[in-house]
């Protein structure tokens, strides 16, 4: 059959069976006393030798996902079994562990499409308004239309406009972010769905609500909002009685709205909008090693253990979780002068829930710094380093071995952010520069190899993020860097 990511697999053979067949084949290829039969056995490369223990953990997480619905998302069986595996490995190494529970409501994007279909075809970046109606099956496709006054919130906004069956493009009122608050919204990491999204102030929500009421009265089935000169994600949340009957709506960037208006002036444009959100309760937890003395100064190293519901998340973030487990084994086997606590976070894909819970409930005074591991095995990698001080340990290591690296954003929407916000020094490495879907530049291809013009991780947040979606060289670079940083803070 053909798997969801388009890779052809033998009919009836799951990833679990394929991994088993690979292991059996490796054993069967060698005879007694090292005698080889058939094709010669290739000696492992240096990168494969370095990453062997880490990849074995990643293979196990891949099998766990395959056995439990194809994912390891927080609150679902795949995550629980991933945590049980991590705990078992830690107990064998002599650690004591505990779980830090966290519960929250998750908003699942069941359908999430805004696309232009005429005069050109392209997807349009957007955020989905919460609390309004879902699109009908197949969504709404219609010519884009604007009201008389751009905002659509006046009683006569649609007077004389033939809007029935069309999709409205409406401007949000200025000063929209006055009194607003920043919130983390779930659905992805590294800015691919989990974003620091500005939620609009209550008085401005009322203006948008009136605009939706007026659009519905004019026969408009769906609405796209924008804030003039603002290319930032903006959250619209409606929770008043009757809001659930308002048309489905999204918020697009101002630059995209400008391009759509230009197409309207040049002869018209057609868009398709298909949006549906669904709320569900998530009860999950993080796995923490117990330091011998909880009051002693220590460093934390962490990685999120959960995936998105759409796939097994072996690069994002089985790679970081597996590397963290390897580092915990290394730390347990070598005497250390300074304590280190290891943390596998739950709910990162839903807005860094586990790490935020830790920062909100645990004593922070003993924590000298936090190191984050997220997406350390992208197949079309770069090497990104970020932080506000402790990243020097990674930089010193890369400088010593002549490894190129690029600076990444310290607030790149992963589990370092809650610690950063709490005033704790942070650092991290990744292989996507906090932008997994970004296209590799020619310069980046010169520095790190790979393919220019292609995403760092083309299967990010999809069912294709399996054990076949990893870059061994990238993982080897991050493994040696992780060990170097661990040595620096613990010796």
Tab-separated table of C-alpha atoms in Angstrom:
chain	number	residue	atom	x	y	z
A	1	UNK	CA	0.000	0.000	0.000
A	2	UNK	CA	0.990	3.671	-0.151
A	3	UNK	CA	1.469	5.287	3.238
A	4	UNK	CA	0.057	8.718	4.082
A	5	UNK	CA	3.311	10.516	3.246
A	6	UNK	CA	3.486	8.981	-0.221
A	7	UNK	CA	6.231	6.423	0.417
A	8	UNK	CA	5.320	3.008	-0.982
A	9	UNK	CA	5.414	0.177	1.525
A	10	UNK	CA	5.024	-3.536	0.943
A	11	UNK	CA	1.367	-4.520	1.055
A	12	UNK	CA	0.243	-5.407	4.557
A	13	UNK	CA	3.604	-4.546	6.151
A	14	UNK	CA	3.610	-2.005	8.979
A	15	UNK	CA	6.589	0.113	10.081
A	16	UNK	CA	6.912	-2.158	13.108
A	17	UNK	CA	7.317	-5.229	10.900
A	18	UNK	CA	9.702	-3.395	8.602
A	19	UNK	CA	11.929	-2.475	11.561
A	20	UNK	CA	11.828	-6.061	12.744
A	21	UNK	CA	12.699	-7.313	9.294
A	22	UNK	CA	15.613	-4.874	9.115
A	23	UNK	CA	16.944	-6.124	12.442
A	24	UNK	CA	16.499	-9.767	11.462
A	25	UNK	CA	18.208	-9.120	8.143
A	26	UNK	CA	21.174	-7.570	9.896
A	27	UNK	CA	21.577	-10.687	12.042
A	28	UNK	CA	21.056	-13.104	9.180
A	29	UNK	CA	23.645	-11.435	6.972
A	30	UNK	CA	26.575	-12.628	9.069
A	31	UNK	CA	27.613	-16.207	9.658
A	32	UNK	CA	29.504	-17.684	12.589
A	33	UNK	CA	32.762	-16.065	13.675
A	34	UNK	CA	32.036	-13.060	11.495
A	35	UNK	CA	31.851	-15.045	8.244
A	36	UNK	CA	29.747	-13.115	5.729
A	37	UNK	CA	27.229	-14.581	3.330
A	38	UNK	CA	25.730	-12.801	0.329
A	39	UNK	CA	26.405	-9.077	0.085
A	40	UNK	CA	29.193	-7.708	2.288
A	41	UNK	CA	28.045	-5.987	5.468
A	42	UNK	CA	28.836	-2.267	5.273
A	43	UNK	CA	30.821	-0.939	8.216
A	44	UNK	CA	28.903	1.758	10.091
A	45	UNK	CA	29.948	5.322	9.409
A	46	UNK	CA	31.328	7.591	12.104
A	47	UNK	CA	27.954	9.357	12.311
A	48	UNK	CA	26.152	6.019	12.689
A	49	UNK	CA	28.505	4.956	15.492
A	50	UNK	CA	27.908	8.215	17.360
A	51	UNK	CA	24.133	8.094	16.959
A	52	UNK	CA	23.564	4.361	17.452
A	53	UNK	CA	22.183	4.557	21.015
A	54	UNK	CA	20.055	7.607	20.173
A	55	UNK	CA	18.585	6.042	17.035
A	56	UNK	CA	17.614	2.908	18.956
A	57	UNK	CA	15.489	5.054	21.260
A	58	UNK	CA	13.977	6.797	18.222
A	59	UNK	CA	13.153	3.450	16.618
A	60	UNK	CA	11.340	2.408	19.781
A	61	UNK	CA	9.298	5.618	19.819
A	62	UNK	CA	8.422	5.022	16.164
A	63	UNK	CA	7.167	1.524	16.980
A	64	UNK	CA	5.176	2.865	19.936
A	65	UNK	CA	3.428	5.343	17.650
A	66	UNK	CA	2.708	2.637	15.076
A	67	UNK	CA	1.083	0.487	17.771
A	68	UNK	CA	-1.006	3.285	19.250
A	69	UNK	CA	-2.878	5.168	16.558
A	70	UNK	CA	0.076	6.508	14.587
A	71	UNK	CA	0.990	9.299	17.005
A	72	UNK	CA	2.367	10.121	20.440
A	73	UNK	CA	0.189	13.154	21.146
A	74	UNK	CA	-0.358	14.371	24.702
A	75	UNK	CA	-3.336	12.747	26.382
A	76	UNK	CA	-3.369	9.796	23.968
A	77	UNK	CA	-2.005	6.238	24.421
A	78	UNK	CA	1.084	6.781	22.271
A	79	UNK	CA	2.323	9.474	24.642
A	80	UNK	CA	1.648	7.386	27.741
A	81	UNK	CA	3.581	4.432	26.338
A	82	UNK	CA	6.425	6.741	25.271
A	83	UNK	CA	6.622	7.995	28.855
A	84	UNK	CA	6.576	4.439	30.218
A	85	UNK	CA	9.519	3.602	27.968
A	86	UNK	CA	11.477	6.667	29.114
A	87	UNK	CA	10.734	5.887	32.761
A	88	UNK	CA	11.804	2.247	32.387
A	89	UNK	CA	15.091	3.289	30.786
A	90	UNK	CA	15.759	5.819	33.524
A	91	UNK	CA	14.992	3.354	36.315
A	92	UNK	CA	17.431	0.858	34.797
A	93	UNK	CA	20.086	3.583	34.867
A	94	UNK	CA	19.441	4.204	38.563
A	95	UNK	CA	17.272	7.320	38.429
A	96	UNK	CA	14.248	8.084	40.535
A	97	UNK	CA	11.492	9.783	38.526
A	98	UNK	CA	8.228	11.542	39.074
A	99	UNK	CA	5.412	12.783	36.916
A	100	UNK	CA	4.295	16.414	36.894
A	101	UNK	CA	0.632	16.428	35.792
A	102	UNK	CA	-0.956	19.141	33.683
A	103	UNK	CA	-4.470	19.439	32.290
A	104	UNK	CA	-5.916	21.832	29.747
A	105	UNK	CA	-8.416	22.245	26.939
A	106	UNK	CA	-6.977	21.710	23.487
A	107	UNK	CA	-8.319	23.213	20.301
A	108	UNK	CA	-7.955	20.751	17.433
A	109	UNK	CA	-7.912	22.066	13.880
A	110	UNK	CA	-10.197	19.528	12.232
A	111	UNK	CA	-10.338	21.483	8.963
A	112	UNK	CA	-8.035	24.425	8.383
A	113	UNK	CA	-7.947	25.683	4.793
A	114	UNK	CA	-7.887	29.169	3.325
A	115	UNK	CA	-6.757	29.177	-0.280
A	116	UNK	CA	-6.995	31.386	-3.307
A	117	UNK	CA	-8.254	29.461	-6.350
A	118	UNK	CA	-8.548	32.260	-8.949
A	119	UNK	CA	-6.749	33.948	-10.714
A	120	UNK	CA	-3.936	31.912	-9.092
A	121	UNK	CA	-3.813	28.980	-6.720
A	122	UNK	CA	-2.071	29.404	-3.378
A	123	UNK	CA	-2.551	28.776	0.309
A	124	UNK	CA	-3.105	31.813	2.521
A	125	UNK	CA	-1.618	31.864	6.026
A	126	UNK	CA	-4.263	32.500	8.665
A	127	UNK	CA	-5.436	31.952	12.205
A	128	UNK	CA	-8.892	30.508	12.851
A	129	UNK	CA	-11.473	32.414	14.876
A	130	UNK	CA	-12.720	30.463	17.885
A	131	UNK	CA	-16.333	30.209	18.989
A	132	UNK	CA	-18.050	30.664	15.612
A	133	UNK	CA	-19.690	28.108	13.307
A	134	UNK	CA	-17.728	25.486	11.375
A	135	UNK	CA	-17.702	25.473	7.585
A	136	UNK	CA	-20.093	23.086	5.830
A	137	UNK	CA	-18.722	19.893	4.301
A	138	UNK	CA	-16.406	20.915	1.450
A	139	UNK	CA	-16.131	24.463	2.763
A	140	UNK	CA	-17.289	27.666	1.091
A	141	UNK	CA	-15.928	28.753	-2.283
A	142	UNK	CA	-16.868	32.168	-3.551
A	143	UNK	CA	-15.809	35.431	-5.060
A	144	UNK	CA	-14.105	37.747	-2.588
A	145	UNK	CA	-16.135	40.840	-1.732
A	146	UNK	CA	-15.685	43.899	0.501
A	147	UNK	CA	-18.342	46.148	2.102
A	148	UNK	CA	-18.788	49.872	1.589
A	149	UNK	CA	-16.736	50.876	4.635
A	150	UNK	CA	-13.998	48.179	4.783
A	151	UNK	CA	-14.866	47.212	8.373
A	152	UNK	CA	-18.357	45.837	7.885
A	153	UNK	CA	-19.529	46.700	11.397
A	154	UNK	CA	-21.975	49.505	10.515
A	155	UNK	CA	-25.686	48.952	9.965
A	156	UNK	CA	-25.420	50.005	6.311
A	157	UNK	CA	-22.048	48.387	5.539
A	158	UNK	CA	-23.531	46.016	2.961
A	159	UNK	CA	-26.190	48.335	1.552
A	160	UNK	CA	-26.180	48.070	-2.230
A	161	UNK	CA	-23.533	45.298	-2.263
A	162	UNK	CA	-24.383	41.927	-3.883
A	163	UNK	CA	-22.695	39.739	-1.259
A	164	UNK	CA	-24.837	36.601	-1.049
A	165	UNK	CA	-22.751	33.455	-1.464
A	166	UNK	CA	-19.482	35.407	-1.531
A	167	UNK	CA	-16.595	35.450	0.954
A	168	UNK	CA	-16.070	38.762	2.755
A	169	UNK	CA	-12.697	40.429	3.296
A	170	UNK	CA	-13.013	42.765	6.305
A	171	UNK	CA	-10.562	45.078	8.005
A	172	UNK	CA	-10.321	44.938	11.781
A	173	UNK	CA	-10.622	48.206	13.655
A	174	UNK	CA	-7.323	49.995	14.492
A	175	UNK	CA	-5.832	49.964	17.987
A	176	UNK	CA	-6.833	46.335	17.968
A	177	UNK	CA	-4.128	45.223	20.380
A	178	UNK	CA	-4.859	47.852	23.042
A	179	UNK	CA	-5.363	45.942	26.265
A	180	UNK	CA	-4.658	42.672	24.508
A	181	UNK	CA	-2.713	39.793	25.979
A	182	UNK	CA	-0.240	37.382	24.448
A	183	UNK	CA	-1.265	33.730	24.513
A	184	UNK	CA	0.303	30.495	23.327
A	185	UNK	CA	-1.950	28.569	20.986
A	186	UNK	CA	-1.585	24.847	20.345
A	187	UNK	CA	-1.176	22.875	17.184
A	188	UNK	CA	2.556	22.794	16.542
A	189	UNK	CA	5.939	23.870	17.634
A	190	UNK	CA	8.626	26.205	16.328
A	191	UNK	CA	6.000	28.612	15.089
A	192	UNK	CA	4.346	26.070	12.831
A	193	UNK	CA	1.055	26.114	14.678
A	194	UNK	CA	2.040	26.854	18.240
A	195	UNK	CA	2.489	30.579	18.066
A	196	UNK	CA	2.724	33.476	20.449
A	197	UNK	CA	-0.526	34.933	19.204
A	198	UNK	CA	-1.871	38.350	20.081
A	199	UNK	CA	-5.407	37.985	21.367
A	200	UNK	CA	-7.487	41.085	20.706
A	201	UNK	CA	-8.976	43.239	23.434
A	202	UNK	CA	-12.601	42.780	24.446
A	203	UNK	CA	-13.881	46.077	23.050
A	204	UNK	CA	-12.380	45.270	19.668
A	205	UNK	CA	-13.911	41.798	19.674
A	206	UNK	CA	-17.322	43.461	19.814
A	207	UNK	CA	-16.596	45.357	16.587
A	208	UNK	CA	-15.626	42.111	14.854
A	209	UNK	CA	-18.758	40.440	16.236
A	210	UNK	CA	-20.990	43.153	14.722
A	211	UNK	CA	-19.175	42.697	11.416
A	212	UNK	CA	-19.920	38.962	11.436
A	213	UNK	CA	-23.583	39.582	12.314
A	214	UNK	CA	-23.891	42.019	9.426
A	215	UNK	CA	-22.090	39.668	7.029
A	216	UNK	CA	-24.455	36.840	7.926
A	217	UNK	CA	-27.466	39.107	7.288
A	218	UNK	CA	-26.019	39.939	3.845
A	219	UNK	CA	-25.766	36.238	2.969
A	220	UNK	CA	-21.988	35.944	3.384
A	221	UNK	CA	-21.041	32.333	4.268
A	222	UNK	CA	-17.448	32.977	5.433
A	223	UNK	CA	-15.271	35.942	6.459
A	224	UNK	CA	-11.565	36.768	6.308
A	225	UNK	CA	-10.364	39.543	8.616
A	226	UNK	CA	-7.064	41.429	8.555
A	227	UNK	CA	-5.456	44.190	10.597
A	228	UNK	CA	-3.951	46.911	8.422
A	229	UNK	CA	-0.122	46.880	8.358
A	230	UNK	CA	0.042	43.904	10.733
A	231	UNK	CA	1.661	40.674	9.571
A	232	UNK	CA	1.318	38.903	12.920
A	233	UNK	CA	-0.963	36.062	14.005
A	234	UNK	CA	-4.050	37.530	15.667
A	235	UNK	CA	-6.506	35.547	17.754
A	236	UNK	CA	-10.233	36.197	17.523
A	237	UNK	CA	-12.220	34.499	20.289
A	238	UNK	CA	-16.023	34.766	20.455
A	239	UNK	CA	-17.839	33.465	23.510
A	240	UNK	CA	-21.084	35.421	23.758
A	241	UNK	CA	-24.523	33.784	23.411
A	242	UNK	CA	-25.295	33.255	19.739
A	243	UNK	CA	-21.674	33.486	18.560
A	244	UNK	CA	-21.677	29.818	17.573
A	245	UNK	CA	-24.142	30.712	14.775
A	246	UNK	CA	-21.887	33.343	13.218
A	247	UNK	CA	-20.092	32.577	9.933
A	248	UNK	CA	-16.734	30.767	10.075
A	249	UNK	CA	-13.894	33.273	10.061
A	250	UNK	CA	-10.130	33.541	9.919
A	251	UNK	CA	-7.539	36.314	10.222
A	252	UNK	CA	-4.971	36.728	7.434
A	253	UNK	CA	-1.836	38.835	7.250
A	254	UNK	CA	-2.185	42.397	6.002
A	255	UNK	CA	0.219	41.702	3.127
A	256	UNK	CA	-1.932	38.797	1.947
A	257	UNK	CA	-5.055	40.947	2.189
A	258	UNK	CA	-3.352	43.585	0.041
A	259	UNK	CA	-2.501	40.994	-2.613
A	260	UNK	CA	-6.076	39.711	-2.590
A	261	UNK	CA	-7.482	43.230	-2.982
A	262	UNK	CA	-5.168	43.875	-5.922
A	263	UNK	CA	-6.481	40.733	-7.616
A	264	UNK	CA	-10.021	41.916	-6.932
A	265	UNK	CA	-9.296	45.220	-8.676
A	266	UNK	CA	-7.667	43.416	-11.619
A	267	UNK	CA	-10.709	41.294	-12.395
A	268	UNK	CA	-11.827	39.516	-9.283
A	269	UNK	CA	-10.564	36.656	-7.156
A	270	UNK	CA	-12.094	33.487	-5.760
A	271	UNK	CA	-11.169	31.865	-2.466
A	272	UNK	CA	-12.088	28.690	-0.618
A	273	UNK	CA	-12.545	28.695	3.142
A	274	UNK	CA	-12.941	25.470	5.112
A	275	UNK	CA	-12.541	25.888	8.863
A	276	UNK	CA	-13.517	23.772	11.850
A	277	UNK	CA	-12.185	23.780	15.402
A	278	UNK	CA	-13.025	21.270	18.092
A	279	UNK	CA	-12.315	21.469	21.810
A	280	UNK	CA	-11.232	18.469	23.881
A	281	UNK	CA	-9.867	17.996	27.365
A	282	UNK	CA	-6.243	16.846	27.662
A	283	UNK	CA	-4.830	15.355	30.858
A	284	UNK	CA	-1.141	14.638	30.505
A	285	UNK	CA	2.151	14.929	32.387
A	286	UNK	CA	5.882	15.494	32.152
A	287	UNK	CA	8.516	12.986	33.247
A	288	UNK	CA	11.228	14.413	35.520
A	289	UNK	CA	14.290	12.861	37.093
A	290	UNK	CA	14.525	13.521	40.816
A	291	UNK	CA	17.707	15.353	41.861
A	292	UNK	CA	19.392	13.973	45.002
A	293	UNK	CA	18.927	17.355	46.665
A	294	UNK	CA	16.021	19.411	45.328
A	295	UNK	CA	17.422	22.566	46.939
A	296	UNK	CA	20.901	22.293	45.368
A	297	UNK	CA	21.836	24.473	42.417
A	298	UNK	CA	21.467	22.546	39.166
A	299	UNK	CA	20.996	22.794	35.422
A	300	UNK	CA	17.982	21.439	33.577
A	301	UNK	CA	18.066	19.761	30.172
A	302	UNK	CA	14.715	19.126	28.542
A	303	UNK	CA	12.911	17.951	25.417
A	304	UNK	CA	9.244	17.562	24.629
A	305	UNK	CA	8.063	13.977	24.404
A	306	UNK	CA	4.737	14.552	22.666
A	307	UNK	CA	3.989	14.620	18.940
A	308	UNK	CA	1.146	16.252	17.064
A	309	UNK	CA	-1.931	14.037	16.518
A	310	UNK	CA	-1.189	13.892	12.786
A	311	UNK	CA	1.906	11.706	13.072
A	312	UNK	CA	4.520	9.890	15.183
A	313	UNK	CA	6.826	12.904	15.483
A	314	UNK	CA	10.185	11.151	15.243
A	315	UNK	CA	12.152	14.228	14.236
A	316	UNK	CA	9.697	16.461	16.119
A	317	UNK	CA	10.499	15.526	18.764
A	318	UNK	CA	11.426	11.897	19.154
A	319	UNK	CA	14.926	13.022	18.192
A	320	UNK	CA	15.295	15.456	21.083
A	321	UNK	CA	13.666	13.037	23.542
A	322	UNK	CA	15.971	10.210	22.451
A	323	UNK	CA	19.072	12.389	22.652
A	324	UNK	CA	17.997	13.522	26.121
A	325	UNK	CA	17.635	9.904	27.210
A	326	UNK	CA	21.120	9.183	25.872
A	327	UNK	CA	22.532	12.144	27.800
A	328	UNK	CA	20.842	10.900	30.962
A	329	UNK	CA	22.552	7.528	30.512
A	330	UNK	CA	25.904	9.251	29.939
A	331	UNK	CA	25.443	11.365	33.062
A	332	UNK	CA	24.540	8.335	35.177
A	333	UNK	CA	27.634	6.437	34.037
A	334	UNK	CA	30.210	9.179	34.666
A	335	UNK	CA	30.969	10.880	37.996
A	336	UNK	CA	29.835	14.514	38.046
A	337	UNK	CA	30.499	17.396	40.383
A	338	UNK	CA	27.319	19.351	39.594
A	339	UNK	CA	23.761	17.979	39.492
A	340	UNK	CA	21.655	17.950	36.323
A	341	UNK	CA	17.923	17.305	36.100
A	342	UNK	CA	16.422	15.784	32.943
A	343	UNK	CA	12.875	16.665	31.857
A	344	UNK	CA	10.604	15.153	29.189
A	345	UNK	CA	7.784	17.633	28.684
A	346	UNK	CA	4.185	16.790	27.838
A	347	UNK	CA	1.922	19.097	25.878
A	348	UNK	CA	4.559	21.190	24.098
A	349	UNK	CA	2.627	20.905	20.851
A	350	UNK	CA	-0.364	22.447	22.630
A	351	UNK	CA	1.485	25.526	23.825
A	352	UNK	CA	4.433	24.362	25.970
A	353	UNK	CA	2.025	23.161	28.639
A	354	UNK	CA	4.397	20.892	30.567
A	355	UNK	CA	7.314	23.309	30.795
A	356	UNK	CA	4.969	26.171	31.627
A	357	UNK	CA	3.475	24.070	34.435
A	358	UNK	CA	6.964	23.426	35.793
A	359	UNK	CA	7.825	27.122	35.808
A	360	UNK	CA	4.509	27.970	37.486
A	361	UNK	CA	4.677	25.339	40.248
A	362	UNK	CA	8.293	24.313	40.924
A	363	UNK	CA	10.945	26.240	42.910
A	364	UNK	CA	13.072	28.093	40.369
A	365	UNK	CA	15.750	29.541	42.655
A	366	UNK	CA	18.072	26.488	42.372
A	367	UNK	CA	17.935	26.411	38.553
A	368	UNK	CA	21.095	27.890	37.054
A	369	UNK	CA	20.096	27.385	33.423
A	370	UNK	CA	17.900	25.427	31.032
A	371	UNK	CA	19.033	23.631	27.844
A	372	UNK	CA	16.436	22.653	25.225
A	373	UNK	CA	16.562	19.890	22.608
A	374	UNK	CA	13.911	20.084	19.883
A	375	UNK	CA	14.191	18.679	16.333
A	376	UNK	CA	17.832	17.611	16.288
A	377	UNK	CA	17.634	15.272	13.273
A	378	UNK	CA	16.072	17.138	10.340
A	379	UNK	CA	16.769	15.422	7.004
A	380	UNK	CA	17.691	18.670	5.190
A	381	UNK	CA	19.366	20.203	8.197
A	382	UNK	CA	21.129	23.313	9.282
A	383	UNK	CA	22.671	23.698	12.729
A	384	UNK	CA	20.970	26.374	14.812
A	385	UNK	CA	22.203	27.628	18.183
A	386	UNK	CA	20.167	29.954	20.386
A	387	UNK	CA	20.243	31.304	23.912
A	388	UNK	CA	20.962	34.252	26.159
A	389	UNK	CA	24.249	33.086	27.671
A	390	UNK	CA	24.588	29.313	28.196
A	391	UNK	CA	24.725	28.677	24.436
A	392	UNK	CA	28.434	29.437	24.710
A	393	UNK	CA	28.959	25.787	25.607
A	394	UNK	CA	27.645	24.731	22.198
A	395	UNK	CA	29.556	27.497	20.425
A	396	UNK	CA	32.824	26.587	22.143
A	397	UNK	CA	32.377	22.977	21.047
A	398	UNK	CA	31.544	23.858	17.437
A	399	UNK	CA	34.445	26.312	17.273
A	400	UNK	CA	36.851	23.669	18.541
A	401	UNK	CA	35.847	21.145	15.878
A	402	UNK	CA	35.288	23.609	13.023
A	403	UNK	CA	31.564	22.927	12.710
A	404	UNK	CA	29.507	25.708	11.052
A	405	UNK	CA	26.446	26.939	12.909
A	406	UNK	CA	23.870	29.706	12.615
A	407	UNK	CA	22.235	31.803	15.296
A	408	UNK	CA	18.576	31.022	15.890
A	409	UNK	CA	15.866	32.956	17.753
A	410	UNK	CA	15.972	32.503	21.503
A	411	UNK	CA	12.168	32.867	21.684
A	412	UNK	CA	11.529	30.329	18.920
A	413	UNK	CA	8.371	28.813	20.390
A	414	UNK	CA	9.686	25.736	22.162
A	415	UNK	CA	10.105	24.773	25.810
A	416	UNK	CA	12.883	27.269	26.520
A	417	UNK	CA	10.357	30.117	26.294
A	418	UNK	CA	8.668	29.657	29.717
A	419	UNK	CA	12.106	29.581	31.369
A	420	UNK	CA	13.215	32.607	29.359
A	421	UNK	CA	10.096	34.474	30.444
A	422	UNK	CA	10.865	33.537	34.066
A	423	UNK	CA	14.332	35.091	33.846
A	424	UNK	CA	16.293	31.819	33.747
A	425	UNK	CA	19.270	31.626	31.352
A	426	UNK	CA	18.457	29.340	28.418
A	427	UNK	CA	20.184	27.724	25.468
A	428	UNK	CA	19.413	25.169	22.796
A	429	UNK	CA	20.389	23.574	19.530
A	430	UNK	CA	18.227	22.398	16.674
A	431	UNK	CA	18.522	21.531	13.003
A	432	UNK	CA	15.796	23.824	11.627
A	433	UNK	CA	16.592	27.275	13.144
A	434	UNK	CA	13.134	27.249	14.750
A	435	UNK	CA	11.495	27.196	11.290
A	436	UNK	CA	11.008	23.568	10.151
A	437	UNK	CA	9.062	24.435	7.003
A	438	UNK	CA	11.451	27.183	5.868
A	439	UNK	CA	13.278	26.596	2.600
A	440	UNK	CA	17.018	26.046	2.751
A	441	UNK	CA	18.965	28.866	1.115
A	442	UNK	CA	21.881	28.438	-1.281
A	443	UNK	CA	24.226	29.703	1.418
A	444	UNK	CA	22.861	27.206	3.942
A	445	UNK	CA	23.298	24.396	1.421
A	446	UNK	CA	26.928	25.450	0.972
A	447	UNK	CA	27.513	25.344	4.718
A	448	UNK	CA	25.620	22.192	5.638
A	449	UNK	CA	24.957	20.273	2.428
A	450	UNK	CA	21.474	19.146	1.526
A	451	UNK	CA	19.111	20.659	-1.021
A	452	UNK	CA	18.536	24.375	-1.455
A	453	UNK	CA	14.951	25.390	-2.072
A	454	UNK	CA	13.542	22.519	0.003
A	455	UNK	CA	12.249	22.623	3.612
A	456	UNK	CA	14.564	21.663	6.449
A	457	UNK	CA	12.001	19.003	7.380
A	458	UNK	CA	9.590	18.319	4.507
A	459	UNK	CA	7.476	15.971	6.664
A	460	UNK	CA	7.159	18.266	9.664
A	461	UNK	CA	3.892	17.662	11.547
A	462	UNK	CA	2.727	14.951	9.145
A	463	UNK	CA	2.256	11.195	9.211
A	464	UNK	CA	5.541	10.957	7.324
A	465	UNK	CA	7.637	12.056	10.308
A	466	UNK	CA	8.787	8.479	10.942
A	467	UNK	CA	12.143	6.830	11.551
A	468	UNK	CA	12.810	7.193	7.818
A	469	UNK	CA	12.553	10.996	8.139
A	470	UNK	CA	15.787	11.669	9.992
A	471	UNK	CA	19.215	13.011	9.105
A	472	UNK	CA	21.934	10.878	10.681
A	473	UNK	CA	24.644	13.496	10.180
A	474	UNK	CA	22.517	16.183	11.818
A	475	UNK	CA	21.786	13.866	14.728
A	476	UNK	CA	25.495	13.070	15.119
A	477	UNK	CA	26.425	16.769	15.255
A	478	UNK	CA	23.778	17.450	17.900
A	479	UNK	CA	24.694	14.336	19.882
A	480	UNK	CA	28.341	15.354	20.255
A	481	UNK	CA	27.307	18.940	21.013
A	482	UNK	CA	24.830	17.755	23.621
A	483	UNK	CA	27.477	15.662	25.314
A	484	UNK	CA	29.902	18.589	25.259
A	485	UNK	CA	27.385	20.937	26.899
A	486	UNK	CA	26.480	18.302	29.488
A	487	UNK	CA	30.144	17.849	30.333
A	488	UNK	CA	30.639	21.604	30.642
A	489	UNK	CA	27.823	22.157	33.132
A	490	UNK	CA	28.278	19.001	35.201
A	491	UNK	CA	32.058	18.736	35.637
